[in-house]
Every structure is written in structure tokens, then in C-alpha cells.
Short mmCIF file of C-alpha atoms in Angstrom, two decimals:
data_model
loop_
_atom_site.label_atom_id
_atom_site.label_comp_id
_atom_site.label_asym_id
_atom_site.label_seq_id
_atom_site.Cartn_x
_atom_site.Cartn_y
_atom_site.Cartn_z
CA MET A 1 22.96 1.37 13.50
CA ARG A 2 22.21 3.70 10.67
CA ALA A 3 18.92 4.90 10.20
CA ILE A 4 17.10 7.79 8.20
CA GLN A 5 15.54 10.15 10.49
CA LEU A 6 13.24 13.13 10.25
CA GLU A 7 13.92 16.14 12.42
CA GLU A 8 11.62 18.57 10.28
CA TYR A 9 8.84 18.34 7.85
CA GLY A 10 9.58 19.20 4.32
CA GLY A 11 10.67 17.90 0.93
CA PRO A 12 13.17 14.78 0.40
CA GLU A 13 16.03 16.85 1.56
CA VAL A 14 14.87 16.56 5.13
CA LEU A 15 15.75 12.85 5.11
CA LYS A 16 19.11 12.57 7.01
CA VAL A 17 21.28 9.74 7.90
CA VAL A 18 21.88 9.03 11.27
CA GLU A 19 23.57 6.63 13.86
CA MET A 20 21.41 5.30 16.60
CA GLU A 21 21.49 2.69 19.25
CA VAL A 22 20.16 -0.59 18.46
CA PRO A 23 16.97 -1.27 20.22
CA GLU A 24 16.21 -3.80 22.66
CA PRO A 25 13.25 -5.66 22.24
CA ALA A 26 10.51 -5.89 25.28
CA ALA A 27 9.16 -8.89 26.67
CA ASN A 28 6.59 -9.10 23.71
CA GLU A 29 8.81 -8.19 20.88
CA VAL A 30 11.41 -9.10 18.58
CA LEU A 31 14.29 -7.55 17.40
CA ILE A 32 14.66 -7.84 13.37
CA LYS A 33 17.74 -7.50 11.39
CA ILE A 34 16.19 -5.42 8.37
CA GLU A 35 16.90 -6.95 4.63
CA ALA A 36 14.11 -4.93 3.09
CA ILE A 37 12.10 -1.92 3.39
CA GLY A 38 9.26 -1.17 1.40
CA VAL A 39 8.79 2.78 0.59
CA ASN A 40 5.13 4.19 0.24
CA TYR A 41 3.39 7.52 -0.25
CA ALA A 42 2.39 7.31 3.50
CA ASP A 43 6.06 7.76 4.32
CA THR A 44 6.06 10.90 2.02
CA ALA A 45 2.76 12.35 3.88
CA ARG A 46 4.56 11.79 7.08
CA ARG A 47 7.59 13.55 5.79
CA GLU A 48 5.69 16.61 4.91
CA GLY A 49 3.62 16.58 8.07
CA GLN A 50 0.57 15.94 6.13
CA TYR A 51 -0.17 12.45 7.17
CA VAL A 52 -3.71 11.28 8.58
CA ILE A 53 -2.57 11.26 12.13
CA ASP A 54 0.54 13.19 13.77
CA THR A 55 3.76 12.44 13.18
CA PRO A 56 6.04 13.52 16.13
CA LEU A 57 9.71 14.53 15.60
CA PRO A 58 12.22 13.17 15.62
CA PHE A 59 11.00 10.18 13.74
CA VAL A 60 12.21 7.47 11.94
CA PRO A 61 9.79 6.55 8.80
CA GLY A 62 9.09 3.47 7.23
CA ALA A 63 6.20 0.91 8.06
CA GLU A 64 6.92 -2.43 5.67
CA VAL A 65 10.12 -4.42 6.93
CA ALA A 66 11.04 -7.82 6.30
CA GLY A 67 14.24 -9.53 7.28
CA THR A 68 15.65 -12.06 10.02
CA VAL A 69 14.97 -12.32 13.62
CA GLU A 70 18.21 -11.23 15.78
CA ALA A 71 16.82 -11.63 19.22
CA ILE A 72 13.46 -12.30 21.24
CA GLY A 73 11.60 -11.03 24.36
CA SER A 74 11.27 -13.17 27.46
CA GLU A 75 7.40 -13.77 26.52
CA VAL A 76 7.90 -14.37 22.86
CA THR A 77 6.98 -18.12 21.86
CA ARG A 78 6.22 -18.30 18.29
CA PHE A 79 9.58 -17.00 16.80
CA LYS A 80 13.08 -17.80 17.25
CA LYS A 81 16.55 -16.25 16.23
CA GLY A 82 17.14 -16.65 12.77
CA ASP A 83 13.35 -16.80 11.46
CA LYS A 84 12.55 -14.80 8.25
CA VAL A 85 9.49 -12.59 8.95
CA VAL A 86 7.93 -9.56 7.38
CA THR A 87 5.59 -7.17 9.27
CA LEU A 88 3.91 -3.78 9.54
CA LEU A 89 5.49 -1.83 12.08
CA GLY A 90 2.84 0.03 14.69
CA SER A 91 5.11 0.81 17.71
CA SER A 92 6.34 4.12 18.42
CA ARG A 93 9.92 2.47 19.11
CA ALA A 94 9.97 1.00 15.86
CA THR A 95 12.46 2.00 13.04
CA GLY A 96 11.51 1.24 9.73
CA TYR A 97 14.40 3.14 7.86
CA ALA A 98 17.12 1.38 9.45
CA GLU A 99 19.35 -1.75 10.04
CA PHE A 100 17.50 -2.87 12.67
CA THR A 101 14.21 -2.46 14.39
CA VAL A 102 11.78 -3.91 17.12
CA ALA A 103 8.29 -5.30 16.40
CA GLU A 104 5.51 -7.03 18.70
CA GLU A 105 5.49 -10.76 18.11
CA ARG A 106 1.54 -10.76 17.28
CA GLY A 107 2.04 -8.54 14.25
CA LEU A 108 4.89 -11.12 12.72
CA ILE A 109 4.20 -13.28 9.72
CA PRO A 110 6.74 -16.19 8.69
CA VAL A 111 8.03 -15.76 5.17
CA PRO A 112 7.36 -18.88 3.49
CA ASP A 113 9.95 -21.10 1.72
CA GLY A 114 10.80 -20.09 -1.69
CA VAL A 115 9.88 -16.18 -1.01
CA ASP A 116 12.23 -13.69 -1.29
CA VAL A 117 12.17 -10.64 1.58
CA LYS A 118 12.18 -8.33 -1.30
CA GLN A 119 8.84 -9.82 -2.57
CA ALA A 120 7.47 -10.40 1.01
CA VAL A 121 8.01 -6.81 2.02
CA SER A 122 6.22 -5.59 -0.93
CA LEU A 123 2.96 -6.95 0.56
CA PRO A 124 2.08 -5.85 3.93
CA LEU A 125 1.11 -2.16 3.06
CA GLN A 126 -0.14 -2.47 -0.39
CA GLY A 127 -0.86 -5.95 -0.55
CA LEU A 128 -3.08 -5.50 2.75
CA SER A 129 -4.60 -2.39 1.27
CA ALA A 130 -5.67 -3.72 -2.27
CA TYR A 131 -6.91 -6.77 -0.54
CA HIS A 132 -9.17 -5.12 2.19
CA ILE A 133 -9.84 -2.25 -0.67
CA LEU A 134 -11.56 -4.82 -2.84
CA LYS A 135 -12.92 -7.28 -0.47
CA THR A 136 -13.56 -5.89 3.22
CA MET A 137 -14.42 -2.20 2.12
CA GLY A 138 -15.74 -2.72 -1.88
CA ARG A 139 -17.45 -5.82 -0.95
CA ILE A 140 -16.66 -7.44 -4.38
CA GLU A 141 -18.42 -10.26 -5.52
CA PRO A 142 -17.99 -12.73 -8.39
CA GLY A 143 -19.24 -11.54 -11.62
CA GLU A 144 -18.68 -7.48 -10.93
CA THR A 145 -16.63 -4.91 -12.60
CA VAL A 146 -13.85 -3.21 -11.27
CA LEU A 147 -12.18 0.02 -11.97
CA ILE A 148 -8.70 0.26 -10.69
CA HIS A 149 -6.75 4.01 -10.73
CA ALA A 150 -3.07 4.08 -10.79
CA ALA A 151 -3.05 0.45 -12.02
CA ALA A 152 0.44 0.51 -12.53
CA GLY A 153 1.78 1.41 -9.05
CA GLY A 154 2.04 -0.87 -6.00
CA VAL A 155 -1.28 -1.04 -4.64
CA GLY A 156 -2.65 -1.05 -8.47
CA THR A 157 -0.55 -3.85 -9.97
CA ILE A 158 -1.84 -6.33 -7.08
CA ALA A 159 -5.21 -4.66 -7.03
CA VAL A 160 -5.76 -5.97 -10.69
CA GLN A 161 -4.53 -9.21 -9.95
CA LEU A 162 -6.72 -9.83 -6.80
CA ALA A 163 -9.79 -8.53 -8.23
CA LYS A 164 -9.56 -11.36 -10.82
CA LEU A 165 -8.72 -13.68 -8.12
CA PHE A 166 -11.92 -12.56 -6.24
CA GLY A 167 -13.85 -13.24 -9.46
CA ALA A 168 -14.39 -10.04 -11.35
CA SER A 169 -15.64 -10.22 -14.69
CA ILE A 170 -14.10 -7.13 -16.20
CA VAL A 171 -11.11 -4.87 -14.55
CA ILE A 172 -10.69 -1.74 -16.08
CA ALA A 173 -7.06 -0.09 -15.13
CA THR A 174 -6.25 3.51 -15.66
CA ALA A 175 -2.70 4.85 -15.98
CA SER A 176 -0.75 7.97 -17.65
CA THR A 177 1.77 6.41 -20.06
CA PRO A 178 1.25 3.53 -22.63
CA GLU A 179 4.08 1.61 -20.90
CA LYS A 180 2.10 1.84 -17.25
CA ARG A 181 -1.07 0.82 -19.42
CA SER A 182 0.70 -2.22 -20.60
CA LEU A 183 1.90 -3.10 -17.28
CA ALA A 184 -1.76 -2.90 -15.99
CA ILE A 185 -2.93 -5.45 -19.07
CA GLU A 186 0.08 -7.80 -18.32
CA MET A 187 -1.03 -8.05 -14.68
CA GLY A 188 -4.55 -9.18 -15.80
CA ALA A 189 -6.60 -6.05 -16.48
CA ASP A 190 -9.16 -6.66 -19.30
CA GLU A 191 -9.02 -2.93 -20.49
CA ALA A 192 -6.74 -0.02 -19.99
CA VAL A 193 -7.48 3.57 -20.04
CA ASP A 194 -5.63 6.93 -20.18
CA TYR A 195 -7.13 9.14 -17.28
CA THR A 196 -5.13 12.24 -18.33
CA GLN A 197 -7.32 12.25 -21.78
CA GLU A 198 -10.61 14.36 -21.75
CA GLY A 199 -13.46 11.95 -21.39
CA TRP A 200 -11.93 9.16 -20.04
CA GLU A 201 -14.81 8.58 -17.72
CA LYS A 202 -16.99 7.86 -20.82
CA GLU A 203 -14.79 5.32 -22.06
CA VAL A 204 -15.48 3.56 -18.88
CA LEU A 205 -19.02 3.53 -19.28
CA GLN A 206 -18.72 2.11 -22.86
CA LEU A 207 -16.64 -0.29 -21.68
CA THR A 208 -19.00 -1.73 -19.44
CA GLY A 209 -22.14 -1.21 -22.12
CA GLY A 210 -23.22 1.94 -20.21
CA LYS A 211 -24.04 0.23 -16.89
CA GLY A 212 -20.88 1.57 -14.95
CA VAL A 213 -18.43 -0.37 -12.59
CA ASP A 214 -19.49 -2.14 -9.22
CA VAL A 215 -16.16 -1.11 -7.45
CA ALA A 216 -13.87 2.04 -7.86
CA LEU A 217 -10.33 2.17 -6.22
CA GLU A 218 -9.66 6.00 -6.14
CA MET A 219 -6.79 7.32 -4.67
CA ALA A 220 -5.97 10.65 -6.71
CA GLY A 221 -8.87 13.19 -5.47
CA GLY A 222 -10.24 16.26 -7.07
CA ASP A 223 -11.47 15.92 -10.80
CA VAL A 224 -10.63 12.22 -10.79
CA PHE A 225 -12.93 11.52 -7.94
CA ARG A 226 -15.99 13.42 -9.51
CA LYS A 227 -15.27 11.67 -12.94
CA THR A 228 -15.02 8.16 -11.30
CA LEU A 229 -18.13 8.77 -9.23
CA SER A 230 -20.15 9.64 -12.51
CA CYS A 231 -19.16 6.29 -13.94
CA MET A 232 -20.49 4.16 -11.16
CA ALA A 233 -23.17 1.60 -11.50
CA PRO A 234 -26.43 1.07 -9.14
CA PHE A 235 -25.19 -0.18 -5.69
CA GLY A 236 -21.60 0.79 -6.73
CA ARG A 237 -19.12 1.00 -4.20
CA LEU A 238 -16.14 3.56 -4.40
CA VAL A 239 -13.32 3.29 -2.14
CA ILE A 240 -11.05 6.20 -1.38
CA TYR A 241 -7.64 5.22 -0.19
CA GLY A 242 -5.67 8.41 -0.87
CA VAL A 243 -5.41 11.91 -2.37
CA ALA A 244 -2.17 11.96 -4.39
CA SER A 245 -3.26 15.48 -6.44
CA GLY A 246 -3.77 17.03 -2.94
CA GLU A 247 -7.02 18.49 -4.33
CA GLN A 248 -9.98 17.46 -1.97
CA SER A 249 -13.27 16.93 -3.79
CA LYS A 250 -16.90 18.35 -2.82
CA LEU A 251 -19.33 15.53 -2.07
CA TYR A 252 -23.23 16.28 -2.13
CA PRO A 253 -24.71 13.54 -0.34
CA SER A 254 -27.84 13.46 -2.05
CA SER A 255 -26.24 12.89 -5.38
CA LEU A 256 -25.55 9.21 -4.05
CA MET A 257 -29.39 8.51 -3.37
CA ALA A 258 -30.50 7.76 -7.17
CA GLN A 259 -28.02 4.91 -7.83
CA ASN A 260 -27.76 3.83 -4.23
CA LEU A 261 -24.05 4.38 -4.49
CA SER A 262 -21.52 4.27 -1.55
CA VAL A 263 -18.74 6.26 -0.88
CA ILE A 264 -16.17 4.66 1.29
CA GLY A 265 -12.94 5.69 3.08
CA PHE A 266 -9.93 3.12 3.67
CA PHE A 267 -7.39 3.55 6.23
CA LEU A 268 -5.20 0.39 6.80
CA PRO A 269 -4.40 0.90 10.50
CA GLN A 270 -7.85 0.47 11.28
CA ILE A 271 -7.58 -3.02 9.81
CA MET A 272 -4.33 -3.59 11.92
CA ARG A 273 -6.41 -2.91 14.89
CA LYS A 274 -8.74 -6.29 13.85
CA LYS A 275 -5.94 -8.96 14.49
CA GLU A 276 -7.76 -11.59 12.74
CA LEU A 277 -8.45 -9.38 9.74
CA TYR A 278 -4.65 -8.69 9.51
CA LEU A 279 -3.04 -12.14 10.07
CA GLN A 280 -5.33 -13.84 7.90
CA SER A 281 -5.42 -11.56 4.83
CA LEU A 282 -1.36 -11.21 5.08
CA SER A 283 -1.08 -14.82 5.36
CA ASP A 284 -3.54 -15.42 2.21
CA LEU A 285 -1.41 -12.82 0.15
CA LEU A 286 1.77 -14.60 0.96
CA GLY A 287 0.10 -17.97 -0.20
CA TYR A 288 -0.84 -16.42 -3.22
CA LEU A 289 2.70 -15.38 -3.76
CA GLN A 290 4.28 -19.00 -2.96
CA ASN A 291 1.62 -20.62 -5.35
CA GLY A 292 2.56 -18.31 -8.11
CA GLU A 293 -1.00 -16.82 -8.12
CA LEU A 294 0.29 -13.44 -7.50
CA LYS A 295 2.91 -11.48 -9.33
CA LEU A 296 4.83 -8.47 -7.94
CA THR A 297 6.55 -5.59 -9.66
CA ILE A 298 9.83 -4.47 -8.12
CA GLY A 299 10.28 -1.02 -9.33
CA GLY A 300 13.70 -0.69 -8.03
CA VAL A 301 16.07 -1.85 -5.14
CA TYR A 302 17.87 0.95 -3.61
CA PRO A 303 20.55 1.47 -0.69
CA LEU A 304 19.31 3.13 2.53
CA GLU A 305 21.33 6.09 1.75
CA SER A 306 19.43 6.82 -1.28
CA ALA A 307 15.94 7.56 0.57
CA LYS A 308 15.88 10.78 -0.48
CA GLU A 309 16.17 10.34 -4.28
CA VAL A 310 13.59 7.34 -4.01
CA HIS A 311 11.15 9.43 -2.42
CA GLN A 312 11.76 11.99 -5.15
CA MET A 313 11.26 9.25 -7.69
CA LEU A 314 8.16 8.21 -6.08
CA GLN A 315 6.53 11.42 -5.89
CA GLY A 316 7.40 12.43 -9.29
CA ARG A 317 5.56 9.36 -10.44
CA GLN A 318 8.73 8.33 -12.25
CA THR A 319 8.37 4.60 -11.32
CA LYS A 320 6.36 1.43 -11.83
CA GLY A 321 5.57 -1.15 -8.97
CA LYS A 322 7.36 -1.21 -5.57
CA LEU A 323 10.30 0.82 -4.28
CA ILE A 324 12.55 -1.04 -1.84
CA LEU A 325 15.25 0.02 0.44
CA VAL A 326 17.93 -2.28 1.81
CA PRO A 327 20.34 -1.65 4.64
#
């Protein structure tokens, strides 16, 4: 089978097309013929050797896959050959950027009728991240205000919609271009702010009548983190789920005391360790999609061999919505 493999860390050019043996499923696994692969910032971090956990080499990147069950292990009971499934890969044997992969039965979710695999694969990483950043970590309550950075991205476009589904009264989106801000409004944001302009944090405060936001989703780091902290409401929760700028921020814990603020880190693999959280939330997301309550923005669908170019586009912030590879 064809796969994309890392044999060294570095830029997009280190992504190489290789031929590999089709893996055999273990007793508790299924073999999936991959039909859609989600591309994420985590993949670029692994490629650069900058991921939160170590990435052993050689390594086939990719965590989100959807496709058809091709074979099942001897202990698998919930799935059969021909079933459409979506999953987040966690096994060291898994091969995401490839034609086939193996995955444990316990992590598989059936793709509902009427849901395309390209839509389904847009949900596991970014959908679950948006869901749990807002609900599990951000503890969003009906009537609260929410600030969502990078609102035209994969996590952002879903988070805008989920914040409304969870009862947010005001959703303020930030994005760098008029086109991206228009997309955020289309997804349901009440206001859109240009975070590249000086004083954007003051605009956020004005939009909340000076009160600040109750929940903020932050993935840039550096100056964006510092300014986001300045526009939080009392008892506000700022959830960090990335450092896209590459710039770390200093935090003085005593600065949180006056307004009872919380700064919370989010890392999806920890959610994956709680099976009940993972399975229920992904089922909820697929249900929202099936019922038309959630729209997904597909930024582009590209052949597997174009992984290098897709990584370049993603890191160059040249895209909106979800990027997908197809074998």
C-alpha cells in the first residue's frame, strides 16, 4: 500500500511517499480501507519534532481517518466487513496517511446514513476539540459570552456553531481577513474582529459592554494570549489548545486572582483516555451533522501524494476550513 512516511524531522519536504505492507488486524482491531484523511496542525508539529509527546521515527502521520471496514479481528463483535466507520488513531501500528490502517474496535464510531466520509473525517480531532474545549474544559453555560480565535479554521468554524448550540448569548470571532471574518459570521458568530489590528482586545470589551468574555478559545500564544487574558470577565475561563505563533507567554499567577480567572490547558489525547467522553461526544457531533444543526467547511480535498503541498498551505494560513487527503 502507499503511505506518507517521515524518516527525519523538518519541513514539508520530509514527507515521502513509500510502499508498505498492508497491516494485519489484531484480535481487537479492524482493518480500514481509508477513504478520507483529516489534516491537522498536530501533523505538522509531529513532522517538525515539536509535538507535545515524542514522535518516533520512522513515522506515518495522521490521526483522523474514515473509510470502510475491510477485515476484522477474531474478538471484534460490533463491526463487520463493509461498515463505514470514522475514528481517531492512537495505536503505534496505525498508519493515517495511507491506503489502509488498523484501529481498535473500541475507538470506532459508525458513520450515520446520509453523512459523507469526508464530512465524518472532519469531526474527530477538530470537532472533539471544539466540543470539549467549550463544554468539558470551558464549562460553558447558557447565556455566556464566548471569544473564538482563528474562527475560520477547522476548530474555529465548528466551535462557533457549537457555542450557539450550547446556549452562548454572544459569540465573538476573530480572524485575519475579511473573507475569514465573513465565514465566521456565516457559521453563526454574532461579531467578528480583526485580531491583526492594534487594540482588538478593546473592541472585544466594547462588544461585551465592558464586561469581558466568559469563555475564550486561544491557540496562537504570545501577544494574542496576553491580550485575550485582558478581556476576560470575572470567573472567565481561557482555554489554551495550541501555540501556532511558536511564541510562549509568561503568566503571573497572581494576575488571575482579582477576577477569579482560570487558564486551562487542553490536549485531546487525554480525552481519548476517557472512553465515555470520547464515544458520546463524537456520537453527539455526528448527530448534529446528520440533523443539519452543524455545517462543516471543507477547505480542500487533495490526493495523498500532495501531503507536502497541503502542509505548506496549512502552515501558510492559506486555507479556510478542513483540509482532506484521499488515497
